[in-house]
Amino acid sequence: MSKPEINIYSNPEELSRAAAELFVARAGARIAPSGGFFAALSGGTTPRRLYELLASNSYSDRASWDRIHLFQVDERSVPPDHAESNFRMIREALLASGRVPRANFHRIAAECQNAAGAAQQYALELAAVIPEREGGFPRFDLVFLGMGRDGHTASLFPSSEAVGETQLWVYPSGPGPGGVERVTLTFPILNAAAEIVFLVSGSEKAATLQKVLEGPCEPLLLPSQGIKPADGQVRWYVDAAAASRLQRASGSER
Ligand code: 6PG
């Protein structure tokens, strides 16, 4: 596994623009030889601006959306129009632009009562759409992840059952913040990805980011440390506020 790359940006807007640029560049480079590009999008608040940029002409015009398939990293067990829904955020920020063909966005139907059934159904969709495998797991070309103040990523929460899952690709997880059950991609499928980019901004994340990047390796307590793709690259796109506690920031100020 190659060493994680740390990129520090002056503010969330610069961070989001850099992430949008990366998405468009990777999609363009991948679609030429392989014919398709397969990415997974996190929820929460940080990536919203990235998704808005991808919907804007300056980036959207450079993406072959008919060849790009988008999946969710995780979803809360709420209806798709609920304020807590990750799908709702992605729909408002990106899908409402109409640029992404409906068949090319793969939503986790986490609102149904049977979270395990929703996880199984999503795994079948992943298997049917993503052609490449890494160690038997579907291989995403690019995954955008966030990091919570408790060190979680996706809906892989500290000391949760989902953190220990080594076989299933998608798992019923939770409850997360607010006691909401969730459905999440697991470490095996995340770590099969070719490239994983964490987007972290804000001073409230600084202490946790320092622990995750520079502290002892304790992935059960700090699940973001469990992102170690066997044959893939991890990049951290962080803003100066989130990076303010890093002692050995080897990243480049951008
Ligand atoms: C979710 C996300 C989650 C998120 C982190 C950071 O469903 O909430 O997938 O893993 O990335 O909690 O969230 P913020 O970007 O809101 O800080």
PDB file of C-alpha atoms and ligand atoms in Angstrom:
ATOM      1  CA  MET A   1       0.000   0.000   0.000  1.00  0.00           C
ATOM      2  CA  SER A   2       1.450   3.370  -0.955  1.00  0.00           C
ATOM      3  CA  LYS A   3       1.897   6.056   1.714  1.00  0.00           C
ATOM      4  CA  PRO A   4      -1.192   8.279   2.176  1.00  0.00           C
ATOM      5  CA  GLU A   5      -0.761  11.645   0.481  1.00  0.00           C
ATOM      6  CA  ILE A   6      -1.835  14.723   2.455  1.00  0.00           C
ATOM      7  CA  ASN A   7      -2.963  17.845   0.591  1.00  0.00           C
ATOM      8  CA  ILE A   8      -3.725  20.932   2.656  1.00  0.00           C
ATOM      9  CA  TYR A   9      -5.958  23.634   1.141  1.00  0.00           C
ATOM     10  CA  SER A  10      -6.524  27.132   2.466  1.00  0.00           C
ATOM     11  CA  ASN A  11     -10.295  26.737   2.739  1.00  0.00           C
ATOM     12  CA  PRO A  12     -13.223  24.345   2.001  1.00  0.00           C
ATOM     13  CA  GLU A  13     -13.853  25.938  -1.409  1.00  0.00           C
ATOM     14  CA  GLU A  14     -10.304  25.273  -2.592  1.00  0.00           C
ATOM     15  CA  LEU A  15     -10.520  21.745  -1.183  1.00  0.00           C
ATOM     16  CA  SER A  16     -13.790  21.114  -3.038  1.00  0.00           C
ATOM     17  CA  ARG A  17     -12.442  22.498  -6.314  1.00  0.00           C
ATOM     18  CA  ALA A  18      -9.388  20.276  -6.075  1.00  0.00           C
ATOM     19  CA  ALA A  19     -11.614  17.242  -5.457  1.00  0.00           C
ATOM     20  CA  ALA A  20     -13.831  18.129  -8.426  1.00  0.00           C
ATOM     21  CA  GLU A  21     -10.764  18.496 -10.620  1.00  0.00           C
ATOM     22  CA  LEU A  22      -9.512  15.096  -9.480  1.00  0.00           C
ATOM     23  CA  PHE A  23     -12.875  13.442 -10.214  1.00  0.00           C
ATOM     24  CA  VAL A  24     -13.044  14.841 -13.756  1.00  0.00           C
ATOM     25  CA  ALA A  25      -9.420  13.998 -14.475  1.00  0.00           C
ATOM     26  CA  ARG A  26      -9.678  10.422 -13.177  1.00  0.00           C
ATOM     27  CA  ALA A  27     -12.959   9.784 -14.995  1.00  0.00           C
ATOM     28  CA  GLY A  28     -11.487  11.052 -18.248  1.00  0.00           C
ATOM     29  CA  ALA A  29      -8.345   8.973 -17.870  1.00  0.00           C
ATOM     30  CA  ARG A  30     -10.254   5.810 -16.937  1.00  0.00           C
ATOM     31  CA  ILE A  31     -13.089   5.911 -19.458  1.00  0.00           C
ATOM     32  CA  ALA A  32     -10.731   6.065 -22.418  1.00  0.00           C
ATOM     33  CA  PRO A  33      -9.159   2.606 -21.833  1.00  0.00           C
ATOM     34  CA  SER A  34     -11.835   0.785 -19.819  1.00  0.00           C
ATOM     35  CA  GLY A  35     -15.074   2.309 -21.041  1.00  0.00           C
ATOM     36  CA  GLY A  36     -16.479   3.117 -17.631  1.00  0.00           C
ATOM     37  CA  PHE A  37     -15.778   4.888 -14.330  1.00  0.00           C
ATOM     38  CA  PHE A  38     -17.149   3.693 -11.002  1.00  0.00           C
ATOM     39  CA  ALA A  39     -17.169   6.003  -7.972  1.00  0.00           C
ATOM     40  CA  ALA A  40     -18.686   5.994  -4.486  1.00  0.00           C
ATOM     41  CA  LEU A  41     -19.938   9.168  -2.786  1.00  0.00           C
ATOM     42  CA  SER A  42     -20.171   9.828   0.940  1.00  0.00           C
ATOM     43  CA  GLY A  43     -22.906  11.814   2.630  1.00  0.00           C
ATOM     44  CA  GLY A  44     -22.738  14.258   5.491  1.00  0.00           C
ATOM     45  CA  THR A  45     -22.012  17.939   4.883  1.00  0.00           C
ATOM     46  CA  THR A  46     -18.399  18.258   3.682  1.00  0.00           C
ATOM     47  CA  PRO A  47     -18.798  16.812   0.171  1.00  0.00           C
ATOM     48  CA  ARG A  48     -21.897  18.860  -0.731  1.00  0.00           C
ATOM     49  CA  ARG A  49     -19.852  21.655  -2.335  1.00  0.00           C
ATOM     50  CA  LEU A  50     -17.885  19.077  -4.353  1.00  0.00           C
ATOM     51  CA  TYR A  51     -21.118  17.640  -5.707  1.00  0.00           C
ATOM     52  CA  GLU A  52     -22.425  21.123  -6.534  1.00  0.00           C
ATOM     53  CA  LEU A  53     -19.226  21.823  -8.463  1.00  0.00           C
ATOM     54  CA  LEU A  54     -19.529  18.537 -10.363  1.00  0.00           C
ATOM     55  CA  ALA A  55     -23.037  19.634 -11.388  1.00  0.00           C
ATOM     56  CA  SER A  56     -21.762  23.015 -12.609  1.00  0.00           C
ATOM     57  CA  ASN A  57     -20.911  23.473 -16.287  1.00  0.00           C
ATOM     58  CA  SER A  58     -17.212  24.099 -15.661  1.00  0.00           C
ATOM     59  CA  TYR A  59     -16.798  20.533 -14.421  1.00  0.00           C
ATOM     60  CA  SER A  60     -19.894  18.739 -15.680  1.00  0.00           C
ATOM     61  CA  ASP A  61     -19.126  19.576 -19.312  1.00  0.00           C
ATOM     62  CA  ARG A  62     -15.845  17.682 -18.911  1.00  0.00           C
ATOM     63  CA  ALA A  63     -17.392  14.453 -17.614  1.00  0.00           C
ATOM     64  CA  SER A  64     -18.786  11.662 -19.793  1.00  0.00           C
ATOM     65  CA  TRP A  65     -21.713  11.050 -17.448  1.00  0.00           C
ATOM     66  CA  ASP A  66     -23.165   8.329 -19.659  1.00  0.00           C
ATOM     67  CA  ARG A  67     -20.080   6.218 -18.819  1.00  0.00           C
ATOM     68  CA  ILE A  68     -19.907   7.135 -15.122  1.00  0.00           C
ATOM     69  CA  HIS A  69     -21.687   5.097 -12.427  1.00  0.00           C
ATOM     70  CA  LEU A  70     -22.130   6.605  -8.975  1.00  0.00           C
ATOM     71  CA  PHE A  71     -22.802   4.622  -5.824  1.00  0.00           C
ATOM     72  CA  GLN A  72     -23.345   5.610  -2.188  1.00  0.00           C
ATOM     73  CA  VAL A  73     -20.803   4.878   0.544  1.00  0.00           C
ATOM     74  CA  ASP A  74     -23.547   4.735   3.143  1.00  0.00           C
ATOM     75  CA  GLU A  75     -27.099   5.801   3.888  1.00  0.00           C
ATOM     76  CA  ARG A  76     -29.254   6.454   6.889  1.00  0.00           C
ATOM     77  CA  SER A  77     -32.401   4.376   7.398  1.00  0.00           C
ATOM     78  CA  VAL A  78     -34.734   7.247   6.521  1.00  0.00           C
ATOM     79  CA  PRO A  79     -36.890   8.028   3.467  1.00  0.00           C
ATOM     80  CA  PRO A  80     -34.998   9.479   0.481  1.00  0.00           C
ATOM     81  CA  ASP A  81     -36.625  12.878   0.966  1.00  0.00           C
ATOM     82  CA  HIS A  82     -35.808  13.057   4.685  1.00  0.00           C
ATOM     83  CA  ALA A  83     -33.528  15.867   5.903  1.00  0.00           C
ATOM     84  CA  GLU A  84     -31.054  13.239   7.178  1.00  0.00           C
ATOM     85  CA  SER A  85     -30.925  11.345   3.884  1.00  0.00           C
ATOM     86  CA  ASN A  86     -27.553  11.267   2.136  1.00  0.00           C
ATOM     87  CA  PHE A  87     -29.378  10.591  -1.118  1.00  0.00           C
ATOM     88  CA  ARG A  88     -31.408  13.770  -0.652  1.00  0.00           C
ATOM     89  CA  MET A  89     -28.211  15.807  -0.246  1.00  0.00           C
ATOM     90  CA  ILE A  90     -26.639  14.223  -3.351  1.00  0.00           C
ATOM     91  CA  ARG A  91     -29.869  14.690  -5.323  1.00  0.00           C
ATOM     92  CA  GLU A  92     -30.090  18.388  -4.397  1.00  0.00           C
ATOM     93  CA  ALA A  93     -26.382  19.075  -5.029  1.00  0.00           C
ATOM     94  CA  LEU A  94     -25.739  16.928  -8.113  1.00  0.00           C
ATOM     95  CA  LEU A  95     -28.549  14.801  -9.502  1.00  0.00           C
ATOM     96  CA  ALA A  96     -31.044  17.677  -9.832  1.00  0.00           C
ATOM     97  CA  SER A  97     -28.798  19.070 -12.590  1.00  0.00           C
ATOM     98  CA  GLY A  98     -30.010  16.224 -14.792  1.00  0.00           C
ATOM     99  CA  ARG A  99     -26.479  15.503 -16.005  1.00  0.00           C
ATOM    100  CA  VAL A 100     -26.259  12.032 -14.408  1.00  0.00           C
ATOM    101  CA  PRO A 101     -28.477   9.464 -16.160  1.00  0.00           C
ATOM    102  CA  ARG A 102     -30.975   8.046 -13.644  1.00  0.00           C
ATOM    103  CA  ALA A 103     -29.759   4.507 -14.317  1.00  0.00           C
ATOM    104  CA  ASN A 104     -26.210   5.574 -13.457  1.00  0.00           C
ATOM    105  CA  PHE A 105     -26.904   6.571  -9.853  1.00  0.00           C
ATOM    106  CA  HIS A 106     -27.275   3.605  -7.526  1.00  0.00           C
ATOM    107  CA  ARG A 107     -29.160   4.521  -4.362  1.00  0.00           C
ATOM    108  CA  ILE A 108     -29.077   2.487  -1.150  1.00  0.00           C
ATOM    109  CA  ALA A 109     -32.737   1.836  -0.251  1.00  0.00           C
ATOM    110  CA  ALA A 110     -31.971   2.044   3.469  1.00  0.00           C
ATOM    111  CA  GLU A 111     -35.442   3.281   4.369  1.00  0.00           C
ATOM    112  CA  CYS A 112     -36.883  -0.195   4.223  1.00  0.00           C
ATOM    113  CA  GLN A 113     -37.342  -1.892   7.586  1.00  0.00           C
ATOM    114  CA  ASN A 114     -35.071  -4.775   6.707  1.00  0.00           C
ATOM    115  CA  ALA A 115     -31.612  -3.137   6.733  1.00  0.00           C
ATOM    116  CA  ALA A 116     -29.893  -6.493   6.165  1.00  0.00           C
ATOM    117  CA  GLY A 117     -32.085  -7.030   3.103  1.00  0.00           C
ATOM    118  CA  ALA A 118     -31.244  -3.558   1.804  1.00  0.00           C
ATOM    119  CA  ALA A 119     -27.542  -4.339   2.272  1.00  0.00           C
ATOM    120  CA  GLN A 120     -27.886  -7.622   0.373  1.00  0.00           C
ATOM    121  CA  GLN A 121     -29.791  -5.935  -2.446  1.00  0.00           C
ATOM    122  CA  TYR A 122     -27.109  -3.265  -2.759  1.00  0.00           C
ATOM    123  CA  ALA A 123     -24.365  -5.872  -2.889  1.00  0.00           C
ATOM    124  CA  LEU A 124     -26.174  -7.521  -5.815  1.00  0.00           C
ATOM    125  CA  GLU A 125     -26.319  -4.154  -7.610  1.00  0.00           C
ATOM    126  CA  LEU A 126     -22.612  -3.587  -7.009  1.00  0.00           C
ATOM    127  CA  ALA A 127     -21.830  -7.042  -8.407  1.00  0.00           C
ATOM    128  CA  ALA A 128     -23.977  -6.447 -11.479  1.00  0.00           C
ATOM    129  CA  VAL A 129     -22.580  -3.025 -12.377  1.00  0.00           C
ATOM    130  CA  ILE A 130     -18.896  -2.914 -11.372  1.00  0.00           C
ATOM    131  CA  PRO A 131     -16.868  -5.166 -13.685  1.00  0.00           C
ATOM    132  CA  GLU A 132     -13.461  -5.162 -11.986  1.00  0.00           C
ATOM    133  CA  ARG A 133     -12.632  -7.244  -8.904  1.00  0.00           C
ATOM    134  CA  GLU A 134      -9.780  -6.890  -6.403  1.00  0.00           C
ATOM    135  CA  GLY A 135      -9.416  -9.918  -4.143  1.00  0.00           C
ATOM    136  CA  GLY A 136     -12.945 -10.934  -5.064  1.00  0.00           C
ATOM    137  CA  PHE A 137     -14.446  -7.517  -4.178  1.00  0.00           C
ATOM    138  CA  PRO A 138     -15.824  -4.968  -6.661  1.00  0.00           C
ATOM    139  CA  ARG A 139     -13.097  -2.406  -7.329  1.00  0.00           C
ATOM    140  CA  PHE A 140     -14.158   1.223  -7.308  1.00  0.00           C
ATOM    141  CA  ASP A 141     -12.017   3.589  -9.353  1.00  0.00           C
ATOM    142  CA  LEU A 142     -12.575   6.367  -6.816  1.00  0.00           C
ATOM    143  CA  VAL A 143     -14.193   6.668  -3.381  1.00  0.00           C
ATOM    144  CA  PHE A 144     -14.825   9.948  -1.547  1.00  0.00           C
ATOM    145  CA  LEU A 145     -14.888   9.481   2.231  1.00  0.00           C
ATOM    146  CA  GLY A 146     -15.447  11.817   5.153  1.00  0.00           C
ATOM    147  CA  MET A 147     -14.237  11.542   8.712  1.00  0.00           C
ATOM    148  CA  GLY A 148     -16.356  12.104  11.798  1.00  0.00           C
ATOM    149  CA  ARG A 149     -15.105  13.753  14.990  1.00  0.00           C
ATOM    150  CA  ASP A 150     -15.074  10.273  16.549  1.00  0.00           C
ATOM    151  CA  GLY A 151     -12.831   8.985  13.756  1.00  0.00           C
ATOM    152  CA  HIS A 152     -15.578   7.072  11.932  1.00  0.00           C
ATOM    153  CA  THR A 153     -15.732   6.931   8.176  1.00  0.00           C
ATOM    154  CA  ALA A 154     -18.611   5.770   6.008  1.00  0.00           C
ATOM    155  CA  SER A 155     -20.964   4.416   8.668  1.00  0.00           C
ATOM    156  CA  LEU A 156     -18.180   2.397  10.257  1.00  0.00           C
ATOM    157  CA  PHE A 157     -18.397   3.618  13.835  1.00  0.00           C
ATOM    158  CA  PRO A 158     -15.858   2.968  16.608  1.00  0.00           C
ATOM    159  CA  SER A 159     -16.165  -0.511  18.170  1.00  0.00           C
ATOM    160  CA  SER A 160     -19.148  -1.331  15.941  1.00  0.00           C
ATOM    161  CA  GLU A 161     -19.911  -4.761  14.508  1.00  0.00           C
ATOM    162  CA  ALA A 162     -19.606  -3.379  10.971  1.00  0.00           C
ATOM    163  CA  VAL A 163     -15.956  -2.415  11.584  1.00  0.00           C
ATOM    164  CA  GLY A 164     -15.130  -6.096  12.102  1.00  0.00           C
ATOM    165  CA  GLU A 165     -16.871  -7.348   8.940  1.00  0.00           C
ATOM    166  CA  THR A 166     -14.390  -9.012   6.595  1.00  0.00           C
ATOM    167  CA  GLN A 167     -16.584 -10.756   4.017  1.00  0.00           C
ATOM    168  CA  LEU A 168     -19.803  -8.863   3.286  1.00  0.00           C
ATOM    169  CA  TRP A 169     -19.565  -5.883   0.970  1.00  0.00           C
ATOM    170  CA  VAL A 170     -22.458  -3.960   2.469  1.00  0.00           C
ATOM    171  CA  TYR A 171     -23.583  -4.116   6.097  1.00  0.00           C
ATOM    172  CA  PRO A 172     -26.411  -2.840   8.304  1.00  0.00           C
ATOM    173  CA  SER A 173     -24.681  -0.503  10.729  1.00  0.00           C
ATOM    174  CA  GLY A 174     -25.511   1.921  13.414  1.00  0.00           C
ATOM    175  CA  PRO A 175     -27.112   3.462  15.118  1.00  0.00           C
ATOM    176  CA  GLY A 176     -25.125   6.511  14.108  1.00  0.00           C
ATOM    177  CA  PRO A 177     -25.478   9.988  15.508  1.00  0.00           C
ATOM    178  CA  GLY A 178     -29.078  10.701  16.447  1.00  0.00           C
ATOM    179  CA  GLY A 179     -29.705   6.992  16.873  1.00  0.00           C
ATOM    180  CA  VAL A 180     -30.457   6.437  13.210  1.00  0.00           C
ATOM    181  CA  GLU A 181     -29.720   2.973  11.816  1.00  0.00           C
ATOM    182  CA  ARG A 182     -27.579   2.909   8.677  1.00  0.00           C
ATOM    183  CA  VAL A 183     -26.375   0.773   5.777  1.00  0.00           C
ATOM    184  CA  THR A 184     -22.694   1.039   4.858  1.00  0.00           C
ATOM    185  CA  LEU A 185     -19.969  -0.230   2.558  1.00  0.00           C
ATOM    186  CA  THR A 186     -17.500  -2.291   4.591  1.00  0.00           C
ATOM    187  CA  PHE A 187     -13.716  -2.177   4.867  1.00  0.00           C
ATOM    188  CA  PRO A 188     -13.135  -5.073   2.424  1.00  0.00           C
ATOM    189  CA  ILE A 189     -14.908  -3.350  -0.445  1.00  0.00           C
ATOM    190  CA  LEU A 190     -13.568   0.117   0.417  1.00  0.00           C
ATOM    191  CA  ASN A 191     -10.035  -1.266   0.614  1.00  0.00           C
ATOM    192  CA  ALA A 192     -10.430  -2.900  -2.815  1.00  0.00           C
ATOM    193  CA  ALA A 193     -10.653   0.591  -4.391  1.00  0.00           C
ATOM    194  CA  ALA A 194      -7.993   2.003  -6.694  1.00  0.00           C
ATOM    195  CA  GLU A 195      -8.141   5.442  -5.051  1.00  0.00           C
ATOM    196  CA  ILE A 196      -9.733   6.774  -1.866  1.00  0.00           C
ATOM    197  CA  VAL A 197      -9.916  10.497  -1.122  1.00  0.00           C
ATOM    198  CA  PHE A 198     -10.838  11.734   2.357  1.00  0.00           C
ATOM    199  CA  LEU A 199     -12.394  15.197   2.456  1.00  0.00           C
ATOM    200  CA  VAL A 200     -11.969  16.781   5.895  1.00  0.00           C
ATOM    201  CA  SER A 201     -12.532  20.407   6.799  1.00  0.00           C
ATOM    202  CA  GLY A 202     -13.027  22.512   9.922  1.00  0.00           C
ATOM    203  CA  SER A 203     -11.180  23.074  13.175  1.00  0.00           C
ATOM    204  CA  GLU A 204     -13.579  20.733  14.968  1.00  0.00           C
ATOM    205  CA  LYS A 205     -11.900  17.832  13.104  1.00  0.00           C
ATOM    206  CA  ALA A 206      -8.306  18.925  13.874  1.00  0.00           C
ATOM    207  CA  ALA A 207      -7.737  16.868  17.039  1.00  0.00           C
ATOM    208  CA  THR A 208      -9.168  13.703  15.485  1.00  0.00           C
ATOM    209  CA  LEU A 209      -7.265  14.195  12.230  1.00  0.00           C
ATOM    210  CA  GLN A 210      -4.017  14.454  14.163  1.00  0.00           C
ATOM    211  CA  LYS A 211      -4.780  11.209  15.996  1.00  0.00           C
ATOM    212  CA  VAL A 212      -5.809   9.396  12.815  1.00  0.00           C
ATOM    213  CA  LEU A 213      -2.786  10.501  10.793  1.00  0.00           C
ATOM    214  CA  GLU A 214      -0.105  10.726  13.455  1.00  0.00           C
ATOM    215  CA  GLY A 215      -1.268   8.716  16.453  1.00  0.00           C
ATOM    216  CA  PRO A 216      -1.078   4.992  17.239  1.00  0.00           C
ATOM    217  CA  CYS A 217      -2.894   2.674  14.817  1.00  0.00           C
ATOM    218  CA  GLU A 218      -6.168   1.691  16.501  1.00  0.00           C
ATOM    219  CA  PRO A 219      -8.655   1.126  13.646  1.00  0.00           C
ATOM    220  CA  LEU A 220     -11.304  -0.330  15.960  1.00  0.00           C
ATOM    221  CA  LEU A 221     -11.384   2.961  17.887  1.00  0.00           C
ATOM    222  CA  LEU A 222     -10.513   5.190  14.901  1.00  0.00           C
ATOM    223  CA  PRO A 223     -12.107   3.449  11.892  1.00  0.00           C
ATOM    224  CA  SER A 224     -10.674   6.006   9.436  1.00  0.00           C
ATOM    225  CA  GLN A 225      -7.331   4.307  10.132  1.00  0.00           C
ATOM    226  CA  GLY A 226      -8.807   1.095   8.717  1.00  0.00           C
ATOM    227  CA  ILE A 227      -8.742   2.534   5.188  1.00  0.00           C
ATOM    228  CA  LYS A 228      -5.640   0.819   3.790  1.00  0.00           C
ATOM    229  CA  PRO A 229      -6.257  -0.334   0.215  1.00  0.00           C
ATOM    230  CA  ALA A 230      -3.971  -3.264  -0.646  1.00  0.00           C
ATOM    231  CA  ASP A 231      -3.498  -2.011  -4.181  1.00  0.00           C
ATOM    232  CA  GLY A 232      -4.697   1.574  -4.111  1.00  0.00           C
ATOM    233  CA  GLN A 233      -3.830   5.129  -3.149  1.00  0.00           C
ATOM    234  CA  VAL A 234      -5.236   7.102  -0.190  1.00  0.00           C
ATOM    235  CA  ARG A 235      -5.245  10.876  -0.415  1.00  0.00           C
ATOM    236  CA  TRP A 236      -6.311  13.302   2.305  1.00  0.00           C
ATOM    237  CA  TYR A 237      -7.792  16.561   1.064  1.00  0.00           C
ATOM    238  CA  VAL A 238      -7.949  18.712   4.191  1.00  0.00           C
ATOM    239  CA  ASP A 239      -8.287  22.421   4.816  1.00  0.00           C
ATOM    240  CA  ALA A 240      -5.893  24.459   6.973  1.00  0.00           C
ATOM    241  CA  ALA A 241      -8.316  24.511   9.911  1.00  0.00           C
ATOM    242  CA  ALA A 242      -8.568  20.716  10.035  1.00  0.00           C
ATOM    243  CA  ALA A 243      -4.797  20.389   9.552  1.00  0.00           C
ATOM    244  CA  SER A 244      -3.963  22.905  12.295  1.00  0.00           C
ATOM    245  CA  ARG A 245      -2.922  20.220  14.824  1.00  0.00           C
ATOM    246  CA  LEU A 246      -0.798  18.101  12.480  1.00  0.00           C
ATOM    247  CA  GLN A 247       2.786  17.902  13.678  1.00  0.00           C
ATOM    248  CA  ARG A 248       4.354  16.192  10.702  1.00  0.00           C
ATOM    249  CA  ALA A 249       2.193  17.471   7.877  1.00  0.00           C
ATOM    250  CA  SER A 250       4.111  16.048   4.965  1.00  0.00           C
ATOM    251  CA  GLY A 251       1.381  17.284   2.727  1.00  0.00           C
ATOM    252  CA  SER A 252       1.717  20.114   0.331  1.00  0.00           C
ATOM    253  CA  GLU A 253       0.026  23.407   1.065  1.00  0.00           C
ATOM    254  CA  ARG A 254      -2.087  24.160  -1.973  1.00  0.00           C
TER     255      ARG A 254
HETATM  256  C1  6PG B   1     -22.575  10.102   6.743  1.00  0.00           C
HETATM  257  C2  6PG B   1     -21.228  10.040   6.077  1.00  0.00           C
HETATM  258  C3  6PG B   1     -20.187  10.091   7.155  1.00  0.00           C
HETATM  259  C4  6PG B   1     -19.520  11.432   7.008  1.00  0.00           C
HETATM  260  C5  6PG B   1     -18.802  11.828   8.259  1.00  0.00           C
HETATM  261  C6  6PG B   1     -18.338  13.289   8.148  1.00  0.00           C
HETATM  262  O1  6PG B   1     -23.496   9.378   6.345  1.00  0.00           O
HETATM  263  O2  6PG B   1     -22.697  10.951   7.625  1.00  0.00           O
HETATM  264  O3  6PG B   1     -21.041   9.123   5.155  1.00  0.00           O
HETATM  265  O4  6PG B   1     -19.242   9.090   7.149  1.00  0.00           O
HETATM  266  O5  6PG B   1     -18.631  11.376   5.902  1.00  0.00           O
HETATM  267  O6  6PG B   1     -19.715  11.706   9.343  1.00  0.00           O
HETATM  268  O7  6PG B   1     -19.485  14.078   8.017  1.00  0.00           O
HETATM  269  P1  6PG B   1     -19.379  15.661   7.741  1.00  0.00           P
HETATM  270  O8  6PG B   1     -18.864  15.812   6.346  1.00  0.00           O
HETATM  271  O9  6PG B   1     -20.815  16.142   7.889  1.00  0.00           O
HETATM  272  O10 6PG B   1     -18.446  16.241   8.775  1.00  0.00           O
END
